[in-house]
Amino acid sequence: QVCAQLCRRPCYCPWVPPRCPRGSPLVLDGCGCCRICARRLGEPCDFLHVCDHSQGLVCDYSSASAGTAGTCNFEDDEEGCEVNGRVYREGEVFQPSCKIQCRCLDGGFNCIPLCQEDVRLPTPDCPYPRRVEIPGKCCPEWICEAQDQHLLRDARAVSPPLRQPCQEWGTEWSACSATCGLGFATRVSNQNRYCRLETQRRLCMLRPCPALPAAFPAVS
């Protein structure tokens, strides 16, 4: 009965399909007639405007009043998180890039850097350190300029480096810099292979920020 009321035959669709936002594929509407942008997690939906089934989303009417639209949610009611247009399940670990690793947690996500966020101070053997991107490697590395390499060789020839046990030291992680959405926490620690004090950062997310109300096209 709903299909007979909303679905018109033959189909009359726009010549040019709509341009969808990232993470929203083109799918057939509920009538199987025209191509539309699939609704994403948390967006309004109804019989015509379907959710992205490839992400395991269905139109949830449990919290909708009579005659109103539903909301795209996971079929098994599990919480998830959306990053760069892709939906991840609760507890799923993912890497948005080679420099960071994240875990979906309680509708948000926690991330840790995979690259060492250190600060190298000038030393006698390397008075002008510089951090550069190395081709074929994800994380930047510290190097000394070519003009300083002879200082390093001379220092090693005069007195070979003495390896001493490193006593670990570090501060507690600071509070997250953002009350909602993505922020970062910092600490100072010497827990690295050089036993050198450095400022370390890691991403944090206390809770997701409230979503802006999405525009919902009227059903004709």
PDB file of N, CA, C and O in Angstrom, residues 12-58:
ATOM      1  N   TYR A  12      10.254   8.756 -13.411  1.00  0.00           N
ATOM      2  CA  TYR A  12      10.703  10.040 -13.942  1.00  0.00           C
ATOM      3  C   TYR A  12      11.855  10.516 -13.065  1.00  0.00           C
ATOM      4  O   TYR A  12      11.648  10.984 -11.949  1.00  0.00           O
ATOM      5  N   CYS A  13      13.079  10.376 -13.564  1.00  0.00           N
ATOM      6  CA  CYS A  13      14.281  10.684 -12.789  1.00  0.00           C
ATOM      7  C   CYS A  13      15.066  11.805 -13.456  1.00  0.00           C
ATOM      8  O   CYS A  13      14.991  11.990 -14.677  1.00  0.00           O
ATOM      9  N   PRO A  14      15.829  12.564 -12.709  1.00  0.00           N
ATOM     10  CA  PRO A  14      16.681  13.607 -13.301  1.00  0.00           C
ATOM     11  C   PRO A  14      17.683  12.994 -14.278  1.00  0.00           C
ATOM     12  O   PRO A  14      18.161  11.865 -14.080  1.00  0.00           O
ATOM     13  N   TRP A  15      17.999  13.742 -15.336  1.00  0.00           N
ATOM     14  CA  TRP A  15      18.974  13.238 -16.298  1.00  0.00           C
ATOM     15  C   TRP A  15      20.339  13.065 -15.645  1.00  0.00           C
ATOM     16  O   TRP A  15      21.043  12.092 -15.906  1.00  0.00           O
ATOM     17  N   VAL A  16      20.718  14.019 -14.803  1.00  0.00           N
ATOM     18  CA  VAL A  16      22.024  13.969 -14.148  1.00  0.00           C
ATOM     19  C   VAL A  16      21.838  13.466 -12.717  1.00  0.00           C
ATOM     20  O   VAL A  16      21.064  14.052 -11.955  1.00  0.00           O
ATOM     21  N   PRO A  17      22.495  12.367 -12.343  1.00  0.00           N
ATOM     22  CA  PRO A  17      22.353  11.869 -10.973  1.00  0.00           C
ATOM     23  C   PRO A  17      22.932  12.852  -9.969  1.00  0.00           C
ATOM     24  O   PRO A  17      23.805  13.665 -10.306  1.00  0.00           O
ATOM     25  N   PRO A  18      22.471  12.835  -8.732  1.00  0.00           N
ATOM     26  CA  PRO A  18      22.963  13.788  -7.736  1.00  0.00           C
ATOM     27  C   PRO A  18      24.432  13.538  -7.395  1.00  0.00           C
ATOM     28  O   PRO A  18      24.942  12.427  -7.526  1.00  0.00           O
ATOM     29  N   ARG A  19      25.111  14.596  -6.959  1.00  0.00           N
ATOM     30  CA  ARG A  19      26.490  14.485  -6.479  1.00  0.00           C
ATOM     31  C   ARG A  19      26.446  14.228  -4.979  1.00  0.00           C
ATOM     32  O   ARG A  19      25.964  15.047  -4.205  1.00  0.00           O
ATOM     33  N   CYS A  20      26.962  13.086  -4.575  1.00  0.00           N
ATOM     34  CA  CYS A  20      26.852  12.670  -3.176  1.00  0.00           C
ATOM     35  C   CYS A  20      28.076  13.107  -2.372  1.00  0.00           C
ATOM     36  O   CYS A  20      29.185  13.168  -2.908  1.00  0.00           O
ATOM     37  N   PRO A  21      27.886  13.391  -1.085  1.00  0.00           N
ATOM     38  CA  PRO A  21      29.036  13.679  -0.231  1.00  0.00           C
ATOM     39  C   PRO A  21      29.890  12.438  -0.046  1.00  0.00           C
ATOM     40  O   PRO A  21      29.448  11.308  -0.321  1.00  0.00           O
ATOM     41  N   ARG A  22      31.120  12.643   0.417  1.00  0.00           N
ATOM     42  CA  ARG A  22      32.039  11.518   0.606  1.00  0.00           C
ATOM     43  C   ARG A  22      31.435  10.485   1.554  1.00  0.00           C
ATOM     44  O   ARG A  22      30.894  10.825   2.602  1.00  0.00           O
ATOM     45  N   GLY A  23      31.521   9.234   1.176  1.00  0.00           N
ATOM     46  CA  GLY A  23      31.010   8.152   2.012  1.00  0.00           C
ATOM     47  C   GLY A  23      29.547   7.844   1.799  1.00  0.00           C
ATOM     48  O   GLY A  23      28.996   6.982   2.480  1.00  0.00           O
ATOM     49  N   SER A  24      28.908   8.537   0.856  1.00  0.00           N
ATOM     50  CA  SER A  24      27.494   8.284   0.577  1.00  0.00           C
ATOM     51  C   SER A  24      27.365   7.815  -0.870  1.00  0.00           C
ATOM     52  O   SER A  24      27.394   8.617  -1.799  1.00  0.00           O
ATOM     53  N   PRO A  25      27.219   6.501  -1.112  1.00  0.00           N
ATOM     54  CA  PRO A  25      27.162   5.991  -2.486  1.00  0.00           C
ATOM     55  C   PRO A  25      25.806   6.255  -3.135  1.00  0.00           C
ATOM     56  O   PRO A  25      24.805   6.526  -2.468  1.00  0.00           O
ATOM     57  N   LEU A  26      25.786   6.157  -4.471  1.00  0.00           N
ATOM     58  CA  LEU A  26      24.533   6.228  -5.214  1.00  0.00           C
ATOM     59  C   LEU A  26      23.820   4.881  -5.129  1.00  0.00           C
ATOM     60  O   LEU A  26      24.419   3.839  -5.392  1.00  0.00           O
ATOM     61  N   VAL A  27      22.545   4.917  -4.751  1.00  0.00           N
ATOM     62  CA  VAL A  27      21.747   3.692  -4.650  1.00  0.00           C
ATOM     63  C   VAL A  27      20.371   3.971  -5.244  1.00  0.00           C
ATOM     64  O   VAL A  27      20.006   5.129  -5.500  1.00  0.00           O
ATOM     65  N   LEU A  28      19.622   2.924  -5.479  1.00  0.00           N
ATOM     66  CA  LEU A  28      18.247   3.086  -5.933  1.00  0.00           C
ATOM     67  C   LEU A  28      17.352   3.457  -4.758  1.00  0.00           C
ATOM     68  O   LEU A  28      17.545   2.980  -3.633  1.00  0.00           O
ATOM     69  N   ASP A  29      16.383   4.319  -5.005  1.00  0.00           N
ATOM     70  CA  ASP A  29      15.464   4.702  -3.928  1.00  0.00           C
ATOM     71  C   ASP A  29      14.575   3.519  -3.541  1.00  0.00           C
ATOM     72  O   ASP A  29      14.674   2.427  -4.118  1.00  0.00           O
ATOM     73  N   GLY A  30      13.700   3.750  -2.584  1.00  0.00           N
ATOM     74  CA  GLY A  30      12.860   2.674  -2.079  1.00  0.00           C
ATOM     75  C   GLY A  30      11.926   2.097  -3.110  1.00  0.00           C
ATOM     76  O   GLY A  30      11.439   0.969  -2.958  1.00  0.00           O
ATOM     77  N   CYS A  31      11.665   2.835  -4.164  1.00  0.00           N
ATOM     78  CA  CYS A  31      10.797   2.332  -5.240  1.00  0.00           C
ATOM     79  C   CYS A  31      11.585   1.547  -6.273  1.00  0.00           C
ATOM     80  O   CYS A  31      10.994   0.995  -7.215  1.00  0.00           O
ATOM     81  N   GLY A  32      12.914   1.526  -6.133  1.00  0.00           N
ATOM     82  CA  GLY A  32      13.737   0.871  -7.140  1.00  0.00           C
ATOM     83  C   GLY A  32      13.686   1.609  -8.460  1.00  0.00           C
ATOM     84  O   GLY A  32      13.829   1.000  -9.517  1.00  0.00           O
ATOM     85  N   CYS A  33      13.532   2.925  -8.379  1.00  0.00           N
ATOM     86  CA  CYS A  33      13.297   3.721  -9.581  1.00  0.00           C
ATOM     87  C   CYS A  33      14.488   4.616  -9.913  1.00  0.00           C
ATOM     88  O   CYS A  33      15.179   4.391 -10.899  1.00  0.00           O
ATOM     89  N   CYS A  34      14.783   5.630  -9.077  1.00  0.00           N
ATOM     90  CA  CYS A  34      15.818   6.624  -9.352  1.00  0.00           C
ATOM     91  C   CYS A  34      17.007   6.427  -8.427  1.00  0.00           C
ATOM     92  O   CYS A  34      16.885   5.909  -7.320  1.00  0.00           O
ATOM     93  N   ARG A  35      18.147   6.885  -8.925  1.00  0.00           N
ATOM     94  CA  ARG A  35      19.351   6.816  -8.109  1.00  0.00           C
ATOM     95  C   ARG A  35      19.427   8.035  -7.194  1.00  0.00           C
ATOM     96  O   ARG A  35      19.260   9.173  -7.636  1.00  0.00           O
ATOM     97  N   ILE A  36      19.686   7.779  -5.924  1.00  0.00           N
ATOM     98  CA  ILE A  36      19.790   8.830  -4.916  1.00  0.00           C
ATOM     99  C   ILE A  36      21.029   8.574  -4.069  1.00  0.00           C
ATOM    100  O   ILE A  36      21.659   7.519  -4.167  1.00  0.00           O
ATOM    101  N   CYS A  37      21.402   9.550  -3.232  1.00  0.00           N
ATOM    102  CA  CYS A  37      22.520   9.384  -2.309  1.00  0.00           C
ATOM    103  C   CYS A  37      22.035   8.629  -1.077  1.00  0.00           C
ATOM    104  O   CYS A  37      21.042   9.014  -0.448  1.00  0.00           O
ATOM    105  N   ALA A  38      22.705   7.549  -0.756  1.00  0.00           N
ATOM    106  CA  ALA A  38      22.319   6.765   0.423  1.00  0.00           C
ATOM    107  C   ALA A  38      22.515   7.607   1.677  1.00  0.00           C
ATOM    108  O   ALA A  38      23.479   8.363   1.799  1.00  0.00           O
ATOM    109  N   ARG A  39      21.581   7.483   2.602  1.00  0.00           N
ATOM    110  CA  ARG A  39      21.679   8.204   3.861  1.00  0.00           C
ATOM    111  C   ARG A  39      22.716   7.522   4.763  1.00  0.00           C
ATOM    112  O   ARG A  39      22.838   6.293   4.788  1.00  0.00           O
ATOM    113  N   ARG A  40      23.440   8.346   5.533  1.00  0.00           N
ATOM    114  CA  ARG A  40      24.514   7.850   6.389  1.00  0.00           C
ATOM    115  C   ARG A  40      24.060   7.755   7.837  1.00  0.00           C
ATOM    116  O   ARG A  40      22.938   8.110   8.181  1.00  0.00           O
ATOM    117  N   LEU A  41      24.964   7.286   8.689  1.00  0.00           N
ATOM    118  CA  LEU A  41      24.660   7.084  10.109  1.00  0.00           C
ATOM    119  C   LEU A  41      24.147   8.377  10.735  1.00  0.00           C
ATOM    120  O   LEU A  41      24.779   9.429  10.635  1.00  0.00           O
ATOM    121  N   GLY A  42      22.967   8.293  11.372  1.00  0.00           N
ATOM    122  CA  GLY A  42      22.391   9.434  12.067  1.00  0.00           C
ATOM    123  C   GLY A  42      21.557  10.355  11.205  1.00  0.00           C
ATOM    124  O   GLY A  42      20.925  11.280  11.724  1.00  0.00           O
ATOM    125  N   GLU A  43      21.519  10.129   9.887  1.00  0.00           N
ATOM    126  CA  GLU A  43      20.747  10.995   9.004  1.00  0.00           C
ATOM    127  C   GLU A  43      19.303  10.504   8.905  1.00  0.00           C
ATOM    128  O   GLU A  43      19.024   9.312   9.087  1.00  0.00           O
ATOM    129  N   PRO A  44      18.352  11.417   8.605  1.00  0.00           N
ATOM    130  CA  PRO A  44      16.944  11.008   8.499  1.00  0.00           C
ATOM    131  C   PRO A  44      16.711  10.113   7.291  1.00  0.00           C
ATOM    132  O   PRO A  44      17.425  10.198   6.281  1.00  0.00           O
ATOM    133  N   CYS A  45      15.717   9.268   7.376  1.00  0.00           N
ATOM    134  CA  CYS A  45      15.416   8.313   6.303  1.00  0.00           C
ATOM    135  C   CYS A  45      13.929   7.995   6.316  1.00  0.00           C
ATOM    136  O   CYS A  45      13.218   8.268   7.284  1.00  0.00           O
ATOM    137  N   ASP A  46      13.459   7.430   5.229  1.00  0.00           N
ATOM    138  CA  ASP A  46      12.084   6.949   5.146  1.00  0.00           C
ATOM    139  C   ASP A  46      12.027   5.882   4.054  1.00  0.00           C
ATOM    140  O   ASP A  46      13.060   5.367   3.629  1.00  0.00           O
ATOM    141  N   PHE A  47      10.815   5.573   3.581  1.00  0.00           N
ATOM    142  CA  PHE A  47      10.666   4.506   2.593  1.00  0.00           C
ATOM    143  C   PHE A  47      11.445   4.822   1.322  1.00  0.00           C
ATOM    144  O   PHE A  47      12.067   3.943   0.721  1.00  0.00           O
ATOM    145  N   LEU A  48      11.396   6.081   0.862  1.00  0.00           N
ATOM    146  CA  LEU A  48      12.062   6.458  -0.382  1.00  0.00           C
ATOM    147  C   LEU A  48      13.554   6.701  -0.188  1.00  0.00           C
ATOM    148  O   LEU A  48      14.369   6.278  -0.987  1.00  0.00           O
ATOM    149  N   HIS A  49      13.899   7.417   0.857  1.00  0.00           N
ATOM    150  CA  HIS A  49      15.281   7.805   1.108  1.00  0.00           C
ATOM    151  C   HIS A  49      15.937   6.759   2.003  1.00  0.00           C
ATOM    152  O   HIS A  49      15.825   6.812   3.233  1.00  0.00           O
ATOM    153  N   VAL A  50      16.598   5.811   1.370  1.00  0.00           N
ATOM    154  CA  VAL A  50      17.084   4.618   2.071  1.00  0.00           C
ATOM    155  C   VAL A  50      18.477   4.871   2.656  1.00  0.00           C
ATOM    156  O   VAL A  50      19.205   5.768   2.230  1.00  0.00           O
ATOM    157  N   CYS A  51      18.847   4.041   3.630  1.00  0.00           N
ATOM    158  CA  CYS A  51      20.152   4.124   4.286  1.00  0.00           C
ATOM    159  C   CYS A  51      21.187   3.318   3.485  1.00  0.00           C
ATOM    160  O   CYS A  51      20.840   2.531   2.597  1.00  0.00           O
ATOM    161  N   ASP A  52      22.430   3.507   3.834  1.00  0.00           N
ATOM    162  CA  ASP A  52      23.529   2.815   3.157  1.00  0.00           C
ATOM    163  C   ASP A  52      23.630   1.390   3.701  1.00  0.00           C
ATOM    164  O   ASP A  52      24.203   1.151   4.754  1.00  0.00           O
ATOM    165  N   HIS A  53      23.061   0.438   2.965  1.00  0.00           N
ATOM    166  CA  HIS A  53      23.057  -0.956   3.425  1.00  0.00           C
ATOM    167  C   HIS A  53      24.463  -1.552   3.416  1.00  0.00           C
ATOM    168  O   HIS A  53      24.730  -2.507   4.151  1.00  0.00           O
ATOM    169  N   SER A  54      25.367  -1.006   2.585  1.00  0.00           N
ATOM    170  CA  SER A  54      26.734  -1.545   2.555  1.00  0.00           C
ATOM    171  C   SER A  54      27.460  -1.302   3.870  1.00  0.00           C
ATOM    172  O   SER A  54      28.433  -1.989   4.177  1.00  0.00           O
ATOM    173  N   GLN A  55      27.006  -0.326   4.649  1.00  0.00           N
ATOM    174  CA  GLN A  55      27.586  -0.055   5.961  1.00  0.00           C
ATOM    175  C   GLN A  55      26.791  -0.723   7.085  1.00  0.00           C
ATOM    176  O   GLN A  55      27.053  -0.478   8.261  1.00  0.00           O
ATOM    177  N   GLY A  56      25.824  -1.556   6.720  1.00  0.00           N
ATOM    178  CA  GLY A  56      25.016  -2.236   7.740  1.00  0.00           C
ATOM    179  C   GLY A  56      23.976  -1.342   8.373  1.00  0.00           C
ATOM    180  O   GLY A  56      23.546  -1.601   9.508  1.00  0.00           O
ATOM    181  N   LEU A  57      23.533  -0.289   7.665  1.00  0.00           N
ATOM    182  CA  LEU A  57      22.578   0.663   8.230  1.00  0.00           C
ATOM    183  C   LEU A  57      21.162   0.359   7.748  1.00  0.00           C
ATOM    184  O   LEU A  57      20.950  -0.030   6.602  1.00  0.00           O
ATOM    185  N   VAL A  58      20.207   0.559   8.650  1.00  0.00           N
ATOM    186  CA  VAL A  58      18.788   0.422   8.319  1.00  0.00           C
ATOM    187  C   VAL A  58      18.063   1.637   8.874  1.00  0.00           C
ATOM    188  O   VAL A  58      18.583   2.361   9.719  1.00  0.00           O
TER     189      VAL A  58
END
